[in-house]
Every structure is written in structure tokens, then in C-alpha cells.
Short mmCIF file of C-alpha atoms in Angstrom, two decimals:
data_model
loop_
_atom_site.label_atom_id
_atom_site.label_comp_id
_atom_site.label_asym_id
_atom_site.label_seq_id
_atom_site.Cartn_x
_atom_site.Cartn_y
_atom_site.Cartn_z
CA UNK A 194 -8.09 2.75 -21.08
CA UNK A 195 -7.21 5.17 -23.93
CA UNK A 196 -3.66 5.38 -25.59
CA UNK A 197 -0.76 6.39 -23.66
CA UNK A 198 -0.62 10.29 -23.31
CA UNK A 199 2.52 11.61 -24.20
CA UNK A 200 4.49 13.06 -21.64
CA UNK A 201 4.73 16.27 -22.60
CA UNK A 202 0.76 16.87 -23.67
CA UNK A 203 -0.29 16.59 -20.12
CA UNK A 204 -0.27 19.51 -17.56
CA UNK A 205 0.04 16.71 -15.02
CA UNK A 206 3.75 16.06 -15.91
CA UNK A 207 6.38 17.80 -14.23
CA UNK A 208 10.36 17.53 -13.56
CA UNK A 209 9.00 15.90 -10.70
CA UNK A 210 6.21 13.68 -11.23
CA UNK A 211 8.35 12.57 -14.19
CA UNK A 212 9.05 8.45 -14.18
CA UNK A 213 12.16 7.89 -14.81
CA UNK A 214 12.30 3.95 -14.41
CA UNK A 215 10.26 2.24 -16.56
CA UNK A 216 8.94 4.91 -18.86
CA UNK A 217 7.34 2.65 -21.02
CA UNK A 218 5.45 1.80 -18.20
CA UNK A 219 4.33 5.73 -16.89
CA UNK A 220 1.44 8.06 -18.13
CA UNK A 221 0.29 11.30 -17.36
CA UNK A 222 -3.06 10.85 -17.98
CA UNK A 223 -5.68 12.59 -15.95
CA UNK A 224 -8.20 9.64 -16.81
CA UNK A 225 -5.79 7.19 -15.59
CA UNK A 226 -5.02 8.56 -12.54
CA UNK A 227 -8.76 9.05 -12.00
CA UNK A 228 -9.50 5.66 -12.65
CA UNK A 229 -6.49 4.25 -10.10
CA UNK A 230 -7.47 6.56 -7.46
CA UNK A 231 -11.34 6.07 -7.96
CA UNK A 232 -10.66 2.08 -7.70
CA UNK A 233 -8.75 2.12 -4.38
CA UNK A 234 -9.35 2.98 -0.80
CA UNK A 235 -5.94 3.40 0.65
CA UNK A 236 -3.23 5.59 -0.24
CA UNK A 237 0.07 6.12 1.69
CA UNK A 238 1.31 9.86 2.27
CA UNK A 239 5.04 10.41 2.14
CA UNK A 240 5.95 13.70 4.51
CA UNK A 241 9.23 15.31 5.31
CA UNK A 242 9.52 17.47 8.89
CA UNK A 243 13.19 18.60 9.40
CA UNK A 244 14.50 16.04 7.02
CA UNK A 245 13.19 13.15 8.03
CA UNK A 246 10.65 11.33 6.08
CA UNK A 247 7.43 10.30 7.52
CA UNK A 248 5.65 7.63 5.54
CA UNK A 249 1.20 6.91 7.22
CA UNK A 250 -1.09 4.67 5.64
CA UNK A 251 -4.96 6.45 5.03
CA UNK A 252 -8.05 6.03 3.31
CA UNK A 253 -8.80 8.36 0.50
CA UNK A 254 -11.24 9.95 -1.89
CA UNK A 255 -11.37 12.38 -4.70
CA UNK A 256 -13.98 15.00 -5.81
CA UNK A 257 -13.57 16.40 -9.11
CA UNK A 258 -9.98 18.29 -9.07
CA UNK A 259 -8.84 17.57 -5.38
CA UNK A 260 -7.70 14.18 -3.64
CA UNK A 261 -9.07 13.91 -0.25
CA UNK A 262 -7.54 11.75 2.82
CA UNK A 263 -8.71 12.27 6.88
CA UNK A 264 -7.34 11.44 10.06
CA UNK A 265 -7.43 12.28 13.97
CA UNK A 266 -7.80 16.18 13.49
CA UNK A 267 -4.21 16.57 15.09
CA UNK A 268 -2.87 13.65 12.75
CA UNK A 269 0.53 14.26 11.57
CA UNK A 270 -0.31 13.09 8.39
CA UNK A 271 -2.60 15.67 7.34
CA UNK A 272 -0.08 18.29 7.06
CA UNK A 273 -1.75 21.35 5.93
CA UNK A 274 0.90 23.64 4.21
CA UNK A 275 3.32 20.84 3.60
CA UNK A 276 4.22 19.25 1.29
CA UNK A 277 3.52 15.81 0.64
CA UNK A 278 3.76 12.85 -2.11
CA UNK A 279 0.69 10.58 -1.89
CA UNK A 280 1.04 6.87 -3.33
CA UNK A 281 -1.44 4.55 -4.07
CA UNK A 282 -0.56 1.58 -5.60
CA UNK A 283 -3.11 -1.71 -6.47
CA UNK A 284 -1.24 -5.13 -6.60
CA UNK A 285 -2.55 -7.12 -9.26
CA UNK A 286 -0.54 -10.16 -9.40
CA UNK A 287 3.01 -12.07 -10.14
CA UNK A 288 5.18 -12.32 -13.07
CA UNK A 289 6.93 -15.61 -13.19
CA UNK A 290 9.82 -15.69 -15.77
CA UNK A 291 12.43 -17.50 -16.60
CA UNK A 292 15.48 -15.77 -15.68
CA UNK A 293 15.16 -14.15 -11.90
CA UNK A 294 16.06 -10.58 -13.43
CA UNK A 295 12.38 -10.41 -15.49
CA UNK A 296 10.23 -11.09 -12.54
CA UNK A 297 7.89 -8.86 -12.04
CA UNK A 298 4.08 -7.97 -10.73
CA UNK A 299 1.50 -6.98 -12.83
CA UNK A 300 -0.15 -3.14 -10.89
CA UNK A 301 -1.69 -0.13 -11.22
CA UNK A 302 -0.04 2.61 -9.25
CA UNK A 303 -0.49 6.64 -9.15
CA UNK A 304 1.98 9.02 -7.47
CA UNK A 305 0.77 12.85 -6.69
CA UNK A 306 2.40 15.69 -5.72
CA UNK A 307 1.26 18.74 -3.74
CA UNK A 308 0.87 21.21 -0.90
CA UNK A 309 -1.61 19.57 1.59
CA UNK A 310 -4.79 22.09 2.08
CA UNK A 311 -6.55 21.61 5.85
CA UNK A 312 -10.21 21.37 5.13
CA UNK A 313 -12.12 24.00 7.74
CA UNK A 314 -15.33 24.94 6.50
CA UNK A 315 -17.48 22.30 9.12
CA UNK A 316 -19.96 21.81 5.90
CA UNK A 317 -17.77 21.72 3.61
CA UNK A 318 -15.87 18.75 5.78
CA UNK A 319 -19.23 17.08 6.72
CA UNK A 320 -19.88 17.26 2.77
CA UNK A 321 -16.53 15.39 2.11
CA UNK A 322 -16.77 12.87 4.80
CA UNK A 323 -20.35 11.92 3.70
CA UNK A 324 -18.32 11.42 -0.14
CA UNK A 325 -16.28 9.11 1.66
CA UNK A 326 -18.83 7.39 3.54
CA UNK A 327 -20.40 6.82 0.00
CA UNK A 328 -17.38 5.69 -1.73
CA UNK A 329 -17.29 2.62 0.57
CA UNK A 330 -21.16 2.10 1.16
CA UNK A 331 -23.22 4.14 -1.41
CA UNK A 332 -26.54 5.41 0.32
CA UNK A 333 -25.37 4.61 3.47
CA UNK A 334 -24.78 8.20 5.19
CA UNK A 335 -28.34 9.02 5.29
CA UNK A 336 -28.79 5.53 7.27
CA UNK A 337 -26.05 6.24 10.13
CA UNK A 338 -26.71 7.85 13.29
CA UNK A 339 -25.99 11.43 12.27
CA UNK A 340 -22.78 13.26 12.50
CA UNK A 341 -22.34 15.84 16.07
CA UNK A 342 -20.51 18.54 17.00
CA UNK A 343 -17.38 16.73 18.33
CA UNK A 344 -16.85 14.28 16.06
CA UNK A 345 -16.76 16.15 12.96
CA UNK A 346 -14.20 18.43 15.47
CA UNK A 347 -12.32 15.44 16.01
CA UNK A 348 -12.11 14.04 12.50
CA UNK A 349 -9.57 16.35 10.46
CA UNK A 350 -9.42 16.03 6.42
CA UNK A 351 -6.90 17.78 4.30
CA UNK A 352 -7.17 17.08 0.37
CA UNK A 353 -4.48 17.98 -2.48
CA UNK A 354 -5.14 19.01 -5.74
CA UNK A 355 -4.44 16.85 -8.65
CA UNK A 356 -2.19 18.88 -10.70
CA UNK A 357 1.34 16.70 -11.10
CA UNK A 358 0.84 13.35 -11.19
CA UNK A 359 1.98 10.14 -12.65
CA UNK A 360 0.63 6.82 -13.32
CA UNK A 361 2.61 3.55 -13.91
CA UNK A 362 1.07 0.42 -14.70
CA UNK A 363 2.20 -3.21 -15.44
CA UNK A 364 -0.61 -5.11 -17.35
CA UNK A 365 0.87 -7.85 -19.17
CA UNK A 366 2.50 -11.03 -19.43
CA UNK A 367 6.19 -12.14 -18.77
CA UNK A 368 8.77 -10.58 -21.36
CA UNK A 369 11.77 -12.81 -20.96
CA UNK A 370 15.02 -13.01 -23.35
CA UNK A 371 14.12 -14.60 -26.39
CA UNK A 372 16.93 -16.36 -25.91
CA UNK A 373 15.36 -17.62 -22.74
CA UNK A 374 12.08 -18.79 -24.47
CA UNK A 375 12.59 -22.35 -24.18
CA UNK A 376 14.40 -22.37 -20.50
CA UNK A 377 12.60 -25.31 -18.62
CA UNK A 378 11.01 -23.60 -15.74
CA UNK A 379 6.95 -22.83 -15.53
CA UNK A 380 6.51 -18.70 -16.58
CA UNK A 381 3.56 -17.12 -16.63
CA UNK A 382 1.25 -14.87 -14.35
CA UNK A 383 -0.49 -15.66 -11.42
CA UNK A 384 -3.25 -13.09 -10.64
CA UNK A 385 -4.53 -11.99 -7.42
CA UNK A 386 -8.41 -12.24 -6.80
CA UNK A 387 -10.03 -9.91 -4.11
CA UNK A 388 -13.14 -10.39 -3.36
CA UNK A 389 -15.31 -9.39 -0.06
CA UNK A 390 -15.78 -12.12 2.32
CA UNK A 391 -19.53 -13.16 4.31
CA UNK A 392 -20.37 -9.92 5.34
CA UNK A 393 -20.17 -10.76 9.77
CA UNK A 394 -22.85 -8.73 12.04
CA UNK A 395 -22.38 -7.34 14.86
CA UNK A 396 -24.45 -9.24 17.87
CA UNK A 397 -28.27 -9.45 16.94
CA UNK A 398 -30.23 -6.93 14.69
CA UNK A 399 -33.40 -6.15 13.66
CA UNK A 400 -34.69 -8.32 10.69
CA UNK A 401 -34.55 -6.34 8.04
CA UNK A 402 -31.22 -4.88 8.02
CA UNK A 403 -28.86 -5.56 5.31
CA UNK A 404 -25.18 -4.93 5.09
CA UNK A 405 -24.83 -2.72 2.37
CA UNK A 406 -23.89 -3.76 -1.35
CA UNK A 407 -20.09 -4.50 -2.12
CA UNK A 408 -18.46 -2.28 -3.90
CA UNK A 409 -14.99 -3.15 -5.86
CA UNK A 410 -12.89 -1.25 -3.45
CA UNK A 411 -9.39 -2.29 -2.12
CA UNK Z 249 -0.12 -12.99 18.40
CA UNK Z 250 0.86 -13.12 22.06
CA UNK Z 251 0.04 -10.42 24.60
CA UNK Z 252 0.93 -6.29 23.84
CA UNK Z 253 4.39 -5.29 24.46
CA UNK Z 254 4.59 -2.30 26.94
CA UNK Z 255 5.70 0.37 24.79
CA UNK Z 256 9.25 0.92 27.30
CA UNK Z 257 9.82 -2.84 27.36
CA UNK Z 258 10.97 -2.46 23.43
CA UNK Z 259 14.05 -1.49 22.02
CA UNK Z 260 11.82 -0.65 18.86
CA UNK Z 261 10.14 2.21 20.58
CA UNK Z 262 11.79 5.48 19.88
CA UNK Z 263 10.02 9.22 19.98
CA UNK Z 264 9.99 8.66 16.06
CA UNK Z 265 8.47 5.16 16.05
CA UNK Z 266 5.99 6.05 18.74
CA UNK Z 267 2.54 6.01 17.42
CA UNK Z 268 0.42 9.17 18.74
CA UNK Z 269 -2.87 8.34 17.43
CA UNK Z 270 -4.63 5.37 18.52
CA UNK Z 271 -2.06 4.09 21.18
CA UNK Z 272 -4.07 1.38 21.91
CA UNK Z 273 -3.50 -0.57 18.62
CA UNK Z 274 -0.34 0.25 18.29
CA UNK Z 275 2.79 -2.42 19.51
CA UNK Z 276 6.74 -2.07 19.10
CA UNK Z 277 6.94 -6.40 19.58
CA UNK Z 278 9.68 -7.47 17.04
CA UNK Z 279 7.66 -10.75 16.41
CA UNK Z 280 4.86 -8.94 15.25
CA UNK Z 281 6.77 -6.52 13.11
CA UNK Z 282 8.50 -9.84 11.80
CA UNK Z 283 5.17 -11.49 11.31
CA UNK Z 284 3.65 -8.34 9.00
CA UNK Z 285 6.80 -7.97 7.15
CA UNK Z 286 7.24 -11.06 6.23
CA UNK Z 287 3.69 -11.69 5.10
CA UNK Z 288 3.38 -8.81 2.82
CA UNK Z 289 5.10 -8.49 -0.46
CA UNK Z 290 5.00 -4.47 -0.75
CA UNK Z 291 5.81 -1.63 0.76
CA UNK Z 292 6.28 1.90 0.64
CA UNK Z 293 9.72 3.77 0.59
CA UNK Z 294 9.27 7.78 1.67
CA UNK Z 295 12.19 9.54 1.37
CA UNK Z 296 13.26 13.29 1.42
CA UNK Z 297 15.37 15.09 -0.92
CA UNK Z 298 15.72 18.98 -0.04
CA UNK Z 299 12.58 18.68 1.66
CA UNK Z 300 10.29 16.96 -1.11
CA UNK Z 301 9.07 13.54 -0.14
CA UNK Z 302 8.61 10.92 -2.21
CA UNK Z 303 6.47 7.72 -1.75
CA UNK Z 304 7.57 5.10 -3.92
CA UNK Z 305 6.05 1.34 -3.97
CA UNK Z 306 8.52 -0.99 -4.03
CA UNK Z 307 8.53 -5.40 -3.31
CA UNK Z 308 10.70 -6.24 0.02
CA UNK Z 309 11.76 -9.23 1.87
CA UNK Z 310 13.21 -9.77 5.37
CA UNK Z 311 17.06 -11.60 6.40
CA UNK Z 312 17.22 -11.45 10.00
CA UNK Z 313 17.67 -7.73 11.56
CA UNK Z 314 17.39 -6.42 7.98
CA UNK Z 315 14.62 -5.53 5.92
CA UNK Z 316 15.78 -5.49 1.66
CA UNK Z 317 13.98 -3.81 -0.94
CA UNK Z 318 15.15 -3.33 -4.74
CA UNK Z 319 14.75 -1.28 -7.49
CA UNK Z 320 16.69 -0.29 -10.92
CA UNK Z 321 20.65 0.22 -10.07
CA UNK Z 322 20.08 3.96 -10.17
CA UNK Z 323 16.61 4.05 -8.83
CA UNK Z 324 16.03 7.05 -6.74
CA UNK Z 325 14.49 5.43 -3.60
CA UNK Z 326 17.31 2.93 -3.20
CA UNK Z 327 18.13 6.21 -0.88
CA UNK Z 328 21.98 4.88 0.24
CA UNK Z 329 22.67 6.69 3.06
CA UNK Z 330 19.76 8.42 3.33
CA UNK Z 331 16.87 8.30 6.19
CA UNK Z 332 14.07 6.73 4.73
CA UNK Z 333 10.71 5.52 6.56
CA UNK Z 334 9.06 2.66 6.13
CA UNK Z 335 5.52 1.30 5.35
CA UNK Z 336 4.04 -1.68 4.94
CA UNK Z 337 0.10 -2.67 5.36
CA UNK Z 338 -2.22 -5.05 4.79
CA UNK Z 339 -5.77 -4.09 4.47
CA UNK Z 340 -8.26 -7.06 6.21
CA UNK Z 341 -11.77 -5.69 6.44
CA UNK Z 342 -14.56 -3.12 6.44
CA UNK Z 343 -16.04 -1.84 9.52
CA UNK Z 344 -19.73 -0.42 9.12
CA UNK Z 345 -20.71 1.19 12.43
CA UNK Z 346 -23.63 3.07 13.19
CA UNK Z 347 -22.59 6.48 12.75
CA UNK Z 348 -20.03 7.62 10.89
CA UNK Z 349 -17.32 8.51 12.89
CA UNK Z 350 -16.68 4.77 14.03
CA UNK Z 351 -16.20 3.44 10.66
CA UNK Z 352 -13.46 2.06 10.64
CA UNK Z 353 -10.82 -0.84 8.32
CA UNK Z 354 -9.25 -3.73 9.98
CA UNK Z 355 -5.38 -3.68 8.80
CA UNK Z 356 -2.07 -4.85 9.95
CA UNK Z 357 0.64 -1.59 9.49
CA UNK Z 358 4.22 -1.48 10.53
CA UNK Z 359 6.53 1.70 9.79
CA UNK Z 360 10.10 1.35 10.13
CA UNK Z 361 12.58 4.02 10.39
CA UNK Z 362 16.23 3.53 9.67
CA UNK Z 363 19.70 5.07 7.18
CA UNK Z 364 19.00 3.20 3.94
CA UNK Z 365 22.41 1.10 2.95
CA UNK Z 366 23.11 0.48 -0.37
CA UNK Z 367 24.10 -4.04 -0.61
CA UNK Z 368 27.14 -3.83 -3.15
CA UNK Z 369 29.38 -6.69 -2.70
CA UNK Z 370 27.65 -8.98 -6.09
CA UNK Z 371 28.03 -12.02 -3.99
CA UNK Z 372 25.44 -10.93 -0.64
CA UNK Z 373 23.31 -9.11 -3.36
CA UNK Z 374 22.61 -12.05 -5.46
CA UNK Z 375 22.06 -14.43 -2.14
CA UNK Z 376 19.23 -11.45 -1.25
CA UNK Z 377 18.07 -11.87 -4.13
CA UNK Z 378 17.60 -15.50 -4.26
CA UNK Z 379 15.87 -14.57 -0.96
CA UNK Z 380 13.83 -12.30 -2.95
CA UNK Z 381 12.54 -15.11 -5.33
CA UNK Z 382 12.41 -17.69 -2.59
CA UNK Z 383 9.88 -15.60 -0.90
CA UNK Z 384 7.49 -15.33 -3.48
CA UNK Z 385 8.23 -19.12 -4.89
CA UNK Z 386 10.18 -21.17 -2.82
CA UNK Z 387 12.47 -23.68 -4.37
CA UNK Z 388 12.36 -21.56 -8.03
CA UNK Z 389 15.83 -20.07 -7.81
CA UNK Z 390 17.79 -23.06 -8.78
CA UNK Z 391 15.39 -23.68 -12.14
CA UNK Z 392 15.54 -20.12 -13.22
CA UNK Z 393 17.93 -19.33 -15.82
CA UNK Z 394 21.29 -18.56 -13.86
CA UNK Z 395 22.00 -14.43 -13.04
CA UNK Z 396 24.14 -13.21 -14.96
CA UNK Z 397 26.57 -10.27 -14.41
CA UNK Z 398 24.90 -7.21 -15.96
CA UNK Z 399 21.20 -8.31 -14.57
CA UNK Z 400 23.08 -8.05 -11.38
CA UNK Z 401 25.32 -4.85 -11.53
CA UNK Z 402 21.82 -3.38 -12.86
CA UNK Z 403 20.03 -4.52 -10.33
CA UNK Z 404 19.79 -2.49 -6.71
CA UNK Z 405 19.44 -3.76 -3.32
CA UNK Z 406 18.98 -1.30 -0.41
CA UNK Z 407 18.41 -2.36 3.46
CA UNK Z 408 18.07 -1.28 6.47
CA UNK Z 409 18.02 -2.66 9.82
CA UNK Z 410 15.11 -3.02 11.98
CA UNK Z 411 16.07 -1.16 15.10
CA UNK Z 412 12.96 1.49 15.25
CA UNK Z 413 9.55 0.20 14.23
CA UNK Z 414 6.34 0.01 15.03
CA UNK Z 415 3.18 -1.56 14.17
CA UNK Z 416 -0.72 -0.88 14.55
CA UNK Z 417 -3.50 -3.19 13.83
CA UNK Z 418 -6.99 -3.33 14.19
CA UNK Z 419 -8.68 -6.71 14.24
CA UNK Z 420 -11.93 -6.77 15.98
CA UNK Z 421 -15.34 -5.81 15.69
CA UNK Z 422 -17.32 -2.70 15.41
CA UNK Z 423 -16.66 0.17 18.55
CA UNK Z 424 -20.45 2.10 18.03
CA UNK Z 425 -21.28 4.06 21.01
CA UNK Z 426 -23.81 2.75 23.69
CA UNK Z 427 -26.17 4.75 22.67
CA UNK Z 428 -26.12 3.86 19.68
CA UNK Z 429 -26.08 0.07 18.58
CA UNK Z 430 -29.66 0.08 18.14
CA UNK Z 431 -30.08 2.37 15.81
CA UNK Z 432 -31.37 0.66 12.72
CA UNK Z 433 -28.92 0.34 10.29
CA UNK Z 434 -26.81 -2.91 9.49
CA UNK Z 435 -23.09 -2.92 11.39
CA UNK Z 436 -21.04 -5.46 11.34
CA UNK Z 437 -17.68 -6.37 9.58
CA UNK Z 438 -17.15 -6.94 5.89
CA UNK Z 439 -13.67 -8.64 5.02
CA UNK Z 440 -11.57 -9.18 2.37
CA UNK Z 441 -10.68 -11.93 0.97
CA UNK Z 442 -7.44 -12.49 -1.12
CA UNK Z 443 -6.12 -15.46 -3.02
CA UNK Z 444 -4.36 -16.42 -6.33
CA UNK Z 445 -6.27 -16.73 -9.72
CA UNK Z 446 -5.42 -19.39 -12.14
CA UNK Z 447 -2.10 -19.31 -13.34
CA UNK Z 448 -1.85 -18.23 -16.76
CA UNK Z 449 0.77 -19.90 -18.45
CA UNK Z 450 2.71 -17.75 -20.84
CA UNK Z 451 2.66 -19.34 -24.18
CA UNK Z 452 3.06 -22.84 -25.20
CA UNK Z 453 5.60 -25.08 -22.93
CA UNK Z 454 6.95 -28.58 -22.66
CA UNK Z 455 4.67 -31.19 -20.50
CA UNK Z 456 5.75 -31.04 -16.71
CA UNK Z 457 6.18 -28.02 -15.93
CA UNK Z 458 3.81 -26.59 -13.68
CA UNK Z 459 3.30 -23.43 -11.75
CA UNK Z 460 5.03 -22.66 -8.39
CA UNK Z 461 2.96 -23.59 -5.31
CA UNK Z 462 0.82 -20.35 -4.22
CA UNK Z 463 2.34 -18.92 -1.35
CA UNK Z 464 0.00 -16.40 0.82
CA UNK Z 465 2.07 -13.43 0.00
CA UNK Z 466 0.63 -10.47 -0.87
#
């Protein structure tokens, strides 16, 4: 990762994208945020309808300028002309310290803002959900039975564009007191490891298949 | 797990809690709510503040009826008073189908709904938060480096109670259509595996003092 953008040279920085706990901690980088959303699969959108806040857990993808999530095609959560805040945030382990108030985790998290955008065009969405397909399992769409009429119907995707964002990311180790230095308790970081498990078929298959090649996706 | 909970046998089920899409997986059983909760470490907090939502990623931990999370003393999605929803899930697996439209994740989800309340009395917020820390390392409270009174006054608990929640989960196999399992490409399940890395000890320390026990928490 580069140096830390300043807040104000990014277009991605807004009154309200702005990060104000933890600064230190936030960038504004369109790189960054790339990178976080490019490394993750799930993303939780944040919706308000009459005041009250709606909060759905969804896969999600990006291409080029826009941030792309599906669902049921009546799914709440794709919320064309709303507005929406879309989280996604990668746990990447704990901070042990030794006073309670500097525990922390080590993560990488981005937060966008937008209008959600329905996605109508039936190539245009078959385009998109073959980027997704290939996000998790790259080559794979060509493979799979293909797409029909109804499904592609049934299967709604809405995408945002990436224009206020913020990233926030804890990479380090544990920053206690220095008066605390010495304090006899263990401190340190304990990461979390993902990793994919024995890949388990479904009943018997032809020889020759293979499940497809992992992919560092989480 | 034990069997599904009709949906009108819980108190949990509301209209708001009541998941639309994909009924099937989806339960209002307190245990299982408990049972998610309490084996995940994050969540996310949407709120809505003159109609913009916000998603914010925040650690939480479970007393009872009441589900805690924390954040700076003046962080915005502390929410007091406000209606905030809930989400919390846990990401298990990969499901490759044969076509598209059945691929699917294996997760365990729960969304609460509730009025956040704001924990002020110093002496119930620093018992949470030895709950906190006991969560993620049991028996480390008493060997940390005591609280003292700023770390708490500048530290914010929020709650609310669990009355309206629900949770969805997938845990099975791969759904292709009849017609379709032999088509020849690979289908199966792919999961994920977590677990803690070795702890890395944070500078030089005395002999004896060793990291907590790993606690699957994540």
C-alpha cells in the first residue's frame, strides 16, 4: 500500500464519509478501497425506510467505478433510488495489551456511500453476474449450465458508484502506555488464518471434474 | 441446533424481524440467536440520521437479554436512543452448483432490531466491559493493568435488548435442479476454515508469560 492520502486530496472524502474516530487510522484512497473491496466477498448494506434502519448481509463485486451487490429481484436490500451505506469490513486478528482500554483488532474495513442504481439492462445484468461468478471461481461461468429466462428475472442486482468513501485500517502491533511497558501480562497479536477447507462433492461425478482453484476470498 | 421454531411460536418474530426472502432458512429461536451472537466477535451497527444510514463495524458481546457493543465515548453509532438494526454473520462455505443461479454461501446471520441505550452508570459499564475482555480471553481481566477513570468515561457502551431478532442460515449442500446435476462441471461445497496464527509477542517480556488460550471467536 502507498502512503496515506491526505484527506482533503481525494474526491472520495466528504462531510460524510469523513472518519472521525481514529483518523490516524482512515484514508481516502481510491486504491485502498479497491484493494479492501477486491479482497472480500461480503459486504453489509445499511438502509433507512421511514426511519428505521435496515441492516442485510450480501455478496459483492466491483467493476471499474461501480460496486455491485444482488439479491432476490424483490430484495429489500437492493434499494434502487435509496440511499444506502455499504460496509465491508475484513477481521484480521486480536490486539492483546496490557491495560483493557488498548485492546484492539488488527482490520481492513471500507465504508461507501451512495444512491443505489437497479441494474435492468438483462445483458448488462447477465454481464455482471458472470463478473461475480468469476470473482469466486475464475473460468467457471462458461462451465455452468447456462443462465434462462427466469432466473436472471429472478436474480435482481443494484450497484453504487464509488464516489465517497473511506477506508480504515488497523495493521500493527499493540501500542500500550509506556508506562505500561513492563505490566506482567502476555501482549501481543494473535492473527487470524483463513484458509479454504477439503473442497466436499456433491454425490458422485464424472472423473475428471475438478473443483475449481481457491481464490483468497472471504 | 434443535428443530425450527414456527415463526408465531416466537416472541422474536415481529413484521420487522420477519425474513421475506428465503423463509425456509430463516428461524426467530432465541437459542440460536444466542448461539450466533455469542460466537461471533463483530457486528454491524446501521443506523439512520435524517434519513442517511450508516453501517458501522463494531466488536459486541452478549449479558443475558442484552446484546453490548462499544465504541469511542462520542462515537456516532453508540446511537442512545436511537433505533438501530442489527447484524451479525458468519460466513462458513462456498457453494458451486451447476448453473449459476444456485450458487450459493453457507453462513449463520442474525439481525436484531431494538432503541439503542446508552450504559452510563461507570460501575455496570466497567463489569460489561470485563465481559468484553472475558469473551475474547477468559480469565485476562484481573492481570490487565487496572481501568482507570478517564479510559472509562472515554470509553462507550451501548445495548440493546434482544426482543426482535431473527436469524437465517444455510448449512447444507448444493440445491442444483434435477435436470441438472449431471451436467459436467464440479459442484460440491468448499468451506472455510478459520483459526488463530501464532501469537506474536510484542517485544521482549519476562519468562512465564504466555499468550491467552485461543478461544473460537471470530
Amino acid at each position: 500500500m502507498s502512503r496515506r492520502t491526505a484527506d482533503h486530496e481525494s474526491p472520495l472524502h466528504t462531510d460524510r464519509s469523513h472518519v472521525k474516530r481514529g483518523p490516524n487510522r482512515a484514508d481516502y484512497d481510491r486504491d485502498r478501497v479497491d484493494q479492501i473491496l477486491d479482497a472480500s466477498l461480503f459486504c453489509t448494506v445499511a438502509q433507512s425506510i421511514e426511519g428505521q434502519p435496515f441492516a442485510t448481509p450480501t455478496c459483492h463485486w466491483r467493476d471499474g467505478d461501480y460496486l455491485y451487490w444482488h439479491g432476490h429481484a424483490k430484495a429489500r436490500n437492493l434499494a434502487p433510488g435509496q440511499p444506502v451505506c455499504i460496509n465491508v469490513t475484513q477481521f484480521d486478528g486480536l490486539v492483546l495489551a496490557r491495560s483493557a482500554f488498548h485492546h484492539s483488532v488488527n482490520y481492513r474495513s471500507v465504508t461507501l456511500f451512495g444512491q443505489a442504481e437497479a441494474v435492468t439492462d438483462p445483458d448488462e445484468k447477465a454481464r455482471q453476474l458472470e463478473r461475480f461468478v468469476d470473482k469466486i471461481a475464475p473460468g467457471r461461468w462458461p462451465q455452468l449450465r447456462p443462465m434462462n429466462g427466469p432466473e436472471l428475472k429472478g436474480t435482481g442486482v443494484s450497484r453504487i458508484r464509488i464516489t465517497e468513501a473511506s477506508c480504515k485500517v488497523r495493521a500493527e502491533g499493540v501500542n500500550d502506555d509506556a508506562e505500561d511497558v513492563d505490566w506482567p501480562v502476555w501482549a501481543g497479536v494473535v492473527p487470524l488464518q483463513r484458509q479454504w477447507g477439503t473442497p466436499e462433492q456433491e454425490r458422485e461425478q464424472p472423473v475428471g471434474l475438478t473443483p475449481p482453484d481457491p481464490v483468497e476470498l472471504w
